[in-house]
mmCIF file of C-alpha atoms in Angstrom:
data_model
loop_
_atom_site.group_PDB
_atom_site.id
_atom_site.type_symbol
_atom_site.label_atom_id
_atom_site.label_comp_id
_atom_site.label_asym_id
_atom_site.label_seq_id
_atom_site.Cartn_x
_atom_site.Cartn_y
_atom_site.Cartn_z
ATOM 1 C CA MET A 196 143.612 -21.334 -0.789
ATOM 2 C CA LYS A 197 147.182 -20.275 -1.373
ATOM 3 C CA LYS A 198 147.939 -16.568 -1.515
ATOM 4 C CA ARG A 199 149.645 -16.773 -4.892
ATOM 5 C CA LEU A 200 146.644 -18.497 -6.480
ATOM 6 C CA LYS A 201 144.207 -16.117 -4.835
ATOM 7 C CA LYS A 202 146.228 -13.139 -6.058
ATOM 8 C CA LYS A 203 146.228 -14.497 -9.617
ATOM 9 C CA VAL A 204 142.483 -15.157 -9.512
ATOM 10 C CA LEU A 205 141.779 -11.638 -8.214
ATOM 11 C CA LYS A 206 143.781 -10.092 -11.055
ATOM 12 C CA GLN A 207 141.987 -12.267 -13.620
ATOM 13 C CA MET A 208 138.617 -11.316 -12.143
ATOM 14 C CA ALA A 209 139.486 -7.619 -12.395
ATOM 15 C CA VAL A 210 140.240 -7.989 -16.112
ATOM 16 C CA LYS A 211 137.128 -10.111 -16.669
ATOM 17 C CA VAL A 212 134.834 -7.607 -14.906
ATOM 18 C CA GLU A 213 136.392 -4.701 -16.812
ATOM 19 C CA ARG A 214 135.807 -6.418 -20.172
ATOM 20 C CA ALA A 215 132.238 -7.262 -19.212
ATOM 21 C CA ARG A 216 131.568 -3.632 -18.278
ATOM 22 C CA GLU A 217 132.995 -2.426 -21.590
ATOM 23 C CA ASN A 218 130.654 -4.809 -23.428
ATOM 24 C CA LYS A 219 127.762 -3.891 -21.081
ATOM 25 C CA MET A 220 127.328 -7.504 -20.011
ATOM 26 C CA LEU A 221 127.554 -9.398 -16.747
ATOM 27 C CA ALA A 222 130.659 -11.390 -15.889
ATOM 28 C CA LYS A 223 129.803 -14.913 -14.782
ATOM 29 C CA PRO A 224 132.427 -16.103 -12.277
ATOM 30 C CA SER A 225 134.026 -19.517 -12.563
ATOM 31 C CA GLU A 226 133.928 -21.908 -9.608
ATOM 32 C CA ILE A 227 137.289 -20.779 -8.234
ATOM 33 C CA GLU A 228 136.383 -17.098 -8.680
ATOM 34 C CA ASP A 229 133.137 -17.794 -6.842
ATOM 35 C CA ARG A 230 135.078 -19.291 -3.930
ATOM 36 C CA VAL A 231 137.372 -16.251 -3.754
ATOM 37 C CA ILE A 232 134.385 -13.880 -3.758
ATOM 38 C CA GLU A 233 132.689 -15.914 -1.033
ATOM 39 C CA SER A 234 135.843 -15.855 1.105
ATOM 40 C CA ILE A 235 136.158 -12.053 0.766
ATOM 41 C CA PHE A 236 132.484 -11.614 1.623
ATOM 42 C CA ALA A 237 132.624 -13.995 4.598
ATOM 43 C CA ARG A 238 135.806 -12.399 5.979
ATOM 44 C CA GLU A 239 134.473 -8.855 5.754
ATOM 45 C CA LEU A 240 131.071 -9.713 7.242
ATOM 46 C CA GLY A 241 132.760 -11.695 10.017
ATOM 47 C CA LEU A 242 134.953 -8.717 10.883
ATOM 48 C CA PHE A 243 131.900 -6.443 10.851
ATOM 49 C CA GLN A 244 129.938 -8.755 13.137
ATOM 50 C CA MET A 245 132.874 -9.143 15.532
ATOM 51 C CA LYS A 246 133.360 -5.365 15.677
ATOM 52 C CA GLU A 247 129.643 -4.855 16.361
ATOM 53 C CA PHE A 248 129.667 -7.556 19.044
ATOM 54 C CA GLU A 249 132.740 -6.126 20.789
ATOM 55 C CA SER A 250 131.282 -2.630 20.838
ATOM 56 C CA GLY A 251 128.001 -4.003 22.202
ATOM 57 C CA THR A 252 125.917 -2.520 19.394
ATOM 58 C CA LEU A 253 125.030 -5.729 17.575
ATOM 59 C CA TYR A 254 121.457 -5.335 16.243
ATOM 60 C CA GLU A 255 120.969 -2.053 18.111
ATOM 61 C CA GLY A 256 120.257 1.478 16.993
ATOM 62 C CA ASN A 257 120.735 2.061 13.299
ATOM 63 C CA PHE A 258 122.087 -1.421 12.575
ATOM 64 C CA ILE A 259 120.402 -1.555 9.161
ATOM 65 C CA GLU A 260 122.262 1.570 8.006
ATOM 66 C CA ARG A 261 125.609 0.256 9.295
ATOM 67 C CA PHE A 262 124.985 -3.131 7.679
ATOM 68 C CA THR A 263 123.965 -1.528 4.369
ATOM 69 C CA ALA A 264 127.094 0.637 4.434
ATOM 70 C CA LYS A 265 129.238 -2.464 4.984
ATOM 71 C CA ILE A 266 127.552 -4.288 2.092
ATOM 72 C CA ASN A 267 128.213 -1.266 -0.148
ATOM 73 C CA GLU A 268 131.856 -1.262 0.981
ATOM 74 C CA ILE A 269 132.160 -4.953 0.083
ATOM 75 C CA HIS A 270 130.517 -4.219 -3.277
ATOM 76 C CA GLN A 271 133.219 -1.608 -3.934
ATOM 77 C CA MET A 272 135.844 -4.265 -3.185
ATOM 78 C CA LEU A 273 134.446 -6.350 -6.036
ATOM 79 C CA THR A 274 134.937 -3.645 -8.669
ATOM 80 C CA PRO A 275 137.997 -4.007 -10.922
ATOM 81 C CA GLU A 276 139.870 -1.357 -8.913
ATOM 82 C CA GLY A 277 138.923 -3.000 -5.628
ATOM 83 C CA LEU A 278 139.963 -6.444 -6.871
ATOM 84 C CA ARG A 279 143.365 -5.108 -7.918
ATOM 85 C CA GLU A 280 143.782 -3.477 -4.505
ATOM 86 C CA GLN A 281 142.880 -6.771 -2.804
ATOM 87 C CA ALA A 282 145.503 -8.562 -4.923
ATOM 88 C CA LYS A 283 148.155 -5.995 -3.958
ATOM 89 C CA ARG A 284 147.362 -6.460 -0.258
ATOM 90 C CA LEU A 285 148.028 -10.207 -0.392
#
C-alpha cells in the first residue's frame, strides 16, 4: 500500500474513531481500514518476536507479561492520537 494512501486512511480512521467515542458507539472499519490495522498489528508483533528471538528470551521467563504489554502498546497505537502519530511518521 502506498504511503500517501495509508497516511490518508490513518487520518480518516482517527476522525472516525473519535466520532464513535463521542457517540459512545463502536467504529466499524472499512475493508481498507481493516488492511491498514492488520499491517500495523503484523509489523509490531513481528518486530516484537524478532527482538525476543535475538535476545534469546522467546517464550521464556515472563513472556506473557511482555506480550501483554506489547498488545497494550499496539492498542494505544489504534487510538485517535496514536493513529495521528502513525500518520505523521509516514
